[in-house]
CSV table of C-alpha atoms in Angstrom, one decimal:
chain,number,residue,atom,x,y,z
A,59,UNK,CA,59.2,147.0,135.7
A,60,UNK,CA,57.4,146.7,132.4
A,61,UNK,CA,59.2,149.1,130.8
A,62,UNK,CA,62.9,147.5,132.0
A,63,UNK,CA,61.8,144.0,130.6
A,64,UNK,CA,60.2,145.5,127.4
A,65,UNK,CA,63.9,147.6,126.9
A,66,UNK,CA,65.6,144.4,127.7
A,67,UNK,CA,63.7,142.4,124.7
A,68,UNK,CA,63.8,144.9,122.1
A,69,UNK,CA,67.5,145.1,123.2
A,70,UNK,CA,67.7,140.9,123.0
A,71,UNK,CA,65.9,141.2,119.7
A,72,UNK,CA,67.9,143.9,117.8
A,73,UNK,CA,71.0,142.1,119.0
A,74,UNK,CA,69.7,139.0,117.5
A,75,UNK,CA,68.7,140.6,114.0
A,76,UNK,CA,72.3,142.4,113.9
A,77,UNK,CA,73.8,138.6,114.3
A,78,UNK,CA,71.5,137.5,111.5
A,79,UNK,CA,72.0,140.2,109.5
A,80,UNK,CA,76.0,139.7,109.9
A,81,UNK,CA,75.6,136.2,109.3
A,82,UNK,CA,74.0,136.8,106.0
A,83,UNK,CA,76.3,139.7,104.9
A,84,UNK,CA,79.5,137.0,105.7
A,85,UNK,CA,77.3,134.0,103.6
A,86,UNK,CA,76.8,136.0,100.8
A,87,UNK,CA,80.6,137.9,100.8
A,88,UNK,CA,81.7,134.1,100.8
A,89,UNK,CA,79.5,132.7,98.1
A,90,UNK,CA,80.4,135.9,95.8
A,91,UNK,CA,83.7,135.9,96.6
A,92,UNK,CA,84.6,132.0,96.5
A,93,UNK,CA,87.6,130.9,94.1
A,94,UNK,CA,88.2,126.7,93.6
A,95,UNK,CA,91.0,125.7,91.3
A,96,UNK,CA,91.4,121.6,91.5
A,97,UNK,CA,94.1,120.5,88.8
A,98,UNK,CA,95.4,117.2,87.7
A,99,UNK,CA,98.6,116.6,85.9
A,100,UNK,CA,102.2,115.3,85.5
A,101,UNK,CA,105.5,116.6,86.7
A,102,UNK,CA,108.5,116.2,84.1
A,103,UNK,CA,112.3,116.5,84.4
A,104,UNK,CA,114.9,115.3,86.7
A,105,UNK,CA,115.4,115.1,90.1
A,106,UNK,CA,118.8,115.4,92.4
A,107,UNK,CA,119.6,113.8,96.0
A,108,UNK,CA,121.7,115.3,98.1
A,109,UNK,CA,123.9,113.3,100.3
A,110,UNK,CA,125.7,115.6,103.1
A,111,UNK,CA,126.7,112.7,105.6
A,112,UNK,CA,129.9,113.5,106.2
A,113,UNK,CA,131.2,110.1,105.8
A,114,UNK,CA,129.8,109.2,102.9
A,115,UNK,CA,131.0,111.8,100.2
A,116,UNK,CA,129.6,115.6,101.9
A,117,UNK,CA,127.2,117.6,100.1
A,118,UNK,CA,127.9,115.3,97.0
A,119,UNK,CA,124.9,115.6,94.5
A,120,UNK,CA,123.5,113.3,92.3
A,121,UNK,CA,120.9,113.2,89.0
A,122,UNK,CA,118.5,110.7,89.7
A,123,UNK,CA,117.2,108.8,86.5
A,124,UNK,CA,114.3,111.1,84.9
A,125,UNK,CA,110.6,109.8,85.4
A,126,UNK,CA,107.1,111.3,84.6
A,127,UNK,CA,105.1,111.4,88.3
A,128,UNK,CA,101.4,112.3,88.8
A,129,UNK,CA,100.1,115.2,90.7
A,130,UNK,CA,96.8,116.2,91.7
A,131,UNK,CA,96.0,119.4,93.9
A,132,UNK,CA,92.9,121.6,94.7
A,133,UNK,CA,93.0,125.4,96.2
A,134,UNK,CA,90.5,126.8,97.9
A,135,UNK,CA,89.9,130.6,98.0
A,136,UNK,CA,88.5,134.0,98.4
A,137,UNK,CA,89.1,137.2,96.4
A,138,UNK,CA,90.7,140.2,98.2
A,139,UNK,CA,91.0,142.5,95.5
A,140,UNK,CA,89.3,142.4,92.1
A,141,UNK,CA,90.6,139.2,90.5
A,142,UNK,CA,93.4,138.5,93.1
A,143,UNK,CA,92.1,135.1,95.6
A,144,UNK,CA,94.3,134.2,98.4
A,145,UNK,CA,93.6,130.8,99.9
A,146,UNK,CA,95.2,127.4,100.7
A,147,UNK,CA,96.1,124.4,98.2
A,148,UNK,CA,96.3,120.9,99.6
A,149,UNK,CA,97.1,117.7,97.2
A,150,UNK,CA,99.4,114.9,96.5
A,151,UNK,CA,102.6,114.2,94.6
A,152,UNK,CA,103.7,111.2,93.5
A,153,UNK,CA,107.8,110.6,93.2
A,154,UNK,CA,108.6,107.0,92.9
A,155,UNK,CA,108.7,105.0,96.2
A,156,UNK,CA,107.9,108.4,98.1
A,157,UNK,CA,103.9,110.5,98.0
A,158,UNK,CA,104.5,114.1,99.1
A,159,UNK,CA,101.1,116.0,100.8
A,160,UNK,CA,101.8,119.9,100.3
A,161,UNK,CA,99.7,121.9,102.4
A,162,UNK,CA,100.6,125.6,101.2
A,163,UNK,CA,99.2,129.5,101.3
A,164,UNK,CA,98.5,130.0,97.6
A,165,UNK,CA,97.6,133.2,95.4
A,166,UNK,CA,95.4,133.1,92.0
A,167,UNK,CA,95.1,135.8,90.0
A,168,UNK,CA,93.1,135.9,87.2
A,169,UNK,CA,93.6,138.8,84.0
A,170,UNK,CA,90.9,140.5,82.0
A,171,UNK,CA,87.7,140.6,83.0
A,172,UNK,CA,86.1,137.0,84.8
A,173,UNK,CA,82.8,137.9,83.2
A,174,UNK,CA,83.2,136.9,79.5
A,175,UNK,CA,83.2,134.1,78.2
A,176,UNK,CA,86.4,134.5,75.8
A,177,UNK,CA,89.7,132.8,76.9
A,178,UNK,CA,91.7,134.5,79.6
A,179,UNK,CA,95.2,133.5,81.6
A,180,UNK,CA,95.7,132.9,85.0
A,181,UNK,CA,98.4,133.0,87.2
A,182,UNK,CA,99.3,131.6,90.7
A,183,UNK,CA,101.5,130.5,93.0
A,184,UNK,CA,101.8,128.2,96.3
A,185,UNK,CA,103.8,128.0,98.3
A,186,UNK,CA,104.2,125.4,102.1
A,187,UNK,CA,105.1,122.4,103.4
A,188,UNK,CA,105.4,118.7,101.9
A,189,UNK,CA,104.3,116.5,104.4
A,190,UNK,CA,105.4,112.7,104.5
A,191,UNK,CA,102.1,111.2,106.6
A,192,UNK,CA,102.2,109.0,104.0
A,193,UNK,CA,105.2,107.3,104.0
A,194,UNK,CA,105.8,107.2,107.8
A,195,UNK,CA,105.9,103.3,108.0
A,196,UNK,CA,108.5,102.4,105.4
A,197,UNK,CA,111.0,100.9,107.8
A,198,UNK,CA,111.2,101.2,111.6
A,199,UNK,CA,114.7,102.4,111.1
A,200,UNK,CA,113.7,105.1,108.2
A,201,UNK,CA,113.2,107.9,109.7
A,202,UNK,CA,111.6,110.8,106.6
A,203,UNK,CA,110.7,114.9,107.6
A,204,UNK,CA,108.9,117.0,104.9
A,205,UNK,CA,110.3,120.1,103.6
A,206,UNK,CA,109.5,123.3,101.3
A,207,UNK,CA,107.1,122.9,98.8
A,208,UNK,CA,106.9,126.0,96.0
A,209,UNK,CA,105.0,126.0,92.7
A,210,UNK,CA,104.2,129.1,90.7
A,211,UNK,CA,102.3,128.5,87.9
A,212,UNK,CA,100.6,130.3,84.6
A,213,UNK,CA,97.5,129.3,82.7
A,214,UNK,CA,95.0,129.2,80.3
A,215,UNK,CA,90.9,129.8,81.9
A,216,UNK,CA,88.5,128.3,78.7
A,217,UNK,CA,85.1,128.6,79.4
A,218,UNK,CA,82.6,126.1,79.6
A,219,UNK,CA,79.2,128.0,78.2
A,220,UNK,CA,78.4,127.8,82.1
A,221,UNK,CA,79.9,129.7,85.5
A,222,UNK,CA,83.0,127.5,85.6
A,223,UNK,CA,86.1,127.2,83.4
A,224,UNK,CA,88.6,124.3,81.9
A,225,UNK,CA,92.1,124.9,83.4
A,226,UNK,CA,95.4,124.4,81.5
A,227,UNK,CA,98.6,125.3,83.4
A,228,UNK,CA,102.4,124.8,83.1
A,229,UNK,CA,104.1,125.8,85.8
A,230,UNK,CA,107.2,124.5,87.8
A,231,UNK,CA,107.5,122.5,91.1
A,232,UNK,CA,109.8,122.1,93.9
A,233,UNK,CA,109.5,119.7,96.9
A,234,UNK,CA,112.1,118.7,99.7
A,235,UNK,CA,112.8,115.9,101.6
A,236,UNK,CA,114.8,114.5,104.0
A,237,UNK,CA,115.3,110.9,105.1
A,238,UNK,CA,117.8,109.0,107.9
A,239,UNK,CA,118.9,105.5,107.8
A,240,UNK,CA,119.8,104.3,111.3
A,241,UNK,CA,120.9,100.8,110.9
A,242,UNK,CA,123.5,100.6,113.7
A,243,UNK,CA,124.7,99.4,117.1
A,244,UNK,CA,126.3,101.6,119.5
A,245,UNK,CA,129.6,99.3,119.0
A,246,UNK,CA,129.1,99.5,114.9
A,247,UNK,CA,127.2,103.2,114.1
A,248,UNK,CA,125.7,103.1,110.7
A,249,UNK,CA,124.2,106.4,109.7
A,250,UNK,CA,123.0,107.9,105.9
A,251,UNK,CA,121.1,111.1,105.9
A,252,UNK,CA,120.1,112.1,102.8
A,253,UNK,CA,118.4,115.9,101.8
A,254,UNK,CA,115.9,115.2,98.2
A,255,UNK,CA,115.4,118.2,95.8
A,256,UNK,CA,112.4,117.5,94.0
A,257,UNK,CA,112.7,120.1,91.1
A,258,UNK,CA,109.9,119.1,87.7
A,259,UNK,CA,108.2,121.3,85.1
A,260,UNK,CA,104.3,120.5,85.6
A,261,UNK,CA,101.5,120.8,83.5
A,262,UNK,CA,98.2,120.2,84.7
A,263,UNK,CA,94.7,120.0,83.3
A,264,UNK,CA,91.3,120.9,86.0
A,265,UNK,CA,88.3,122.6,86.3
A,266,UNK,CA,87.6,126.5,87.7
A,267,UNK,CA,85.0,128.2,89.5
């Protein structure tokens, strides 16, 4: 009997090292391994709307007056293979009247070697969804759905004299929308759906480690 309960708590305890030990291994594969990119900026150039209600003019296109918009995103990473991270971005773009939440699988890849503390490029891409959480309660008769969101990007990494690096990126940016307009009675139908192509150079200034 002794010796079954002493063979059952070395057993307990070597299963309980082996989860520690793994635990650790994972912590410290993480912590060595971690990539953050968070990047504020502007996006530049003109949009279009597209119209395809097929009352209203089909797939008629439109430029919409050019504006400057704010962005701000952050990705979250770990490396894979040398210098190449794979993670997920999440931020916000601002067009106009409408805020855009991308939520994305993106890919950094940094050239050269990270170590030195010379200047060294960057580039990346993401690429999701735009979600429009934000703008869900513009009118009871507005109805707005999300789209693709792409952004490939290339940059400049410019060390701080610490572990972390100044970010300068110009990239480009696409998001898609759609909104309906239902206005109308069953006797008098009033319907406008209309498809937005967000399409804007960006450049963007942050901070990397």
């Amino acid at each position: 009997m002794k010796k079954i309960i002493t063979g059952m708590f070395l057993l307990v305890c070597t299963m309980a090292y082996s989860q520690e030990k793994t635990q650790n291994s994972f912590k410290r594969f993480v912590k060595e391994n971690y990539v953050n990119f968070t990047d504020i900026g502007g996006l530049f150039g003109k949009s279009y709307q597209i119209t395809p209600n097929a009352i209203q003019n089909p797939n008629y296109s439109y430029t919409v007056k050019a504006s400057t918009n704010f962005t701000i995103q952050t990705f979250n990473g770990l490396k894979v293979y040398k210098n190449l991270a794979v993670g997920a971005t999440v931020g916000v773009d601002w067009f106009s009247s409408y805020q855009i939440i991308p939520i994305s699988l993106g890919i950094r890849n940094t050239f050269g070697d990270i170590k030195t503390k010379k200047v060294k490029t960057f580039a990346g891409i993401d690429a999701g969804f735009g979600f429009m959480w934000l703008n869900d309660e513009i009118s009871p008769s507005n109805e707005i759905k999300g789209g693709l969101a792409i952004s490939p990007m290339v940059g400049l990494l410019i060390p701080t004299g610490g572990n972390a690096n100044f970010t300068l990126s110009v990239g480009y940016k696409h998001n898609r929308f759609k909104s309906k307009i239902d206005n109308g009675t069953l006797d008098y139908p009033y319907l406008i759906e209309n498809q937005y192509n967000f399409n804007r150079m960006a450049i963007r200034l942050g901070v990397n480690f």
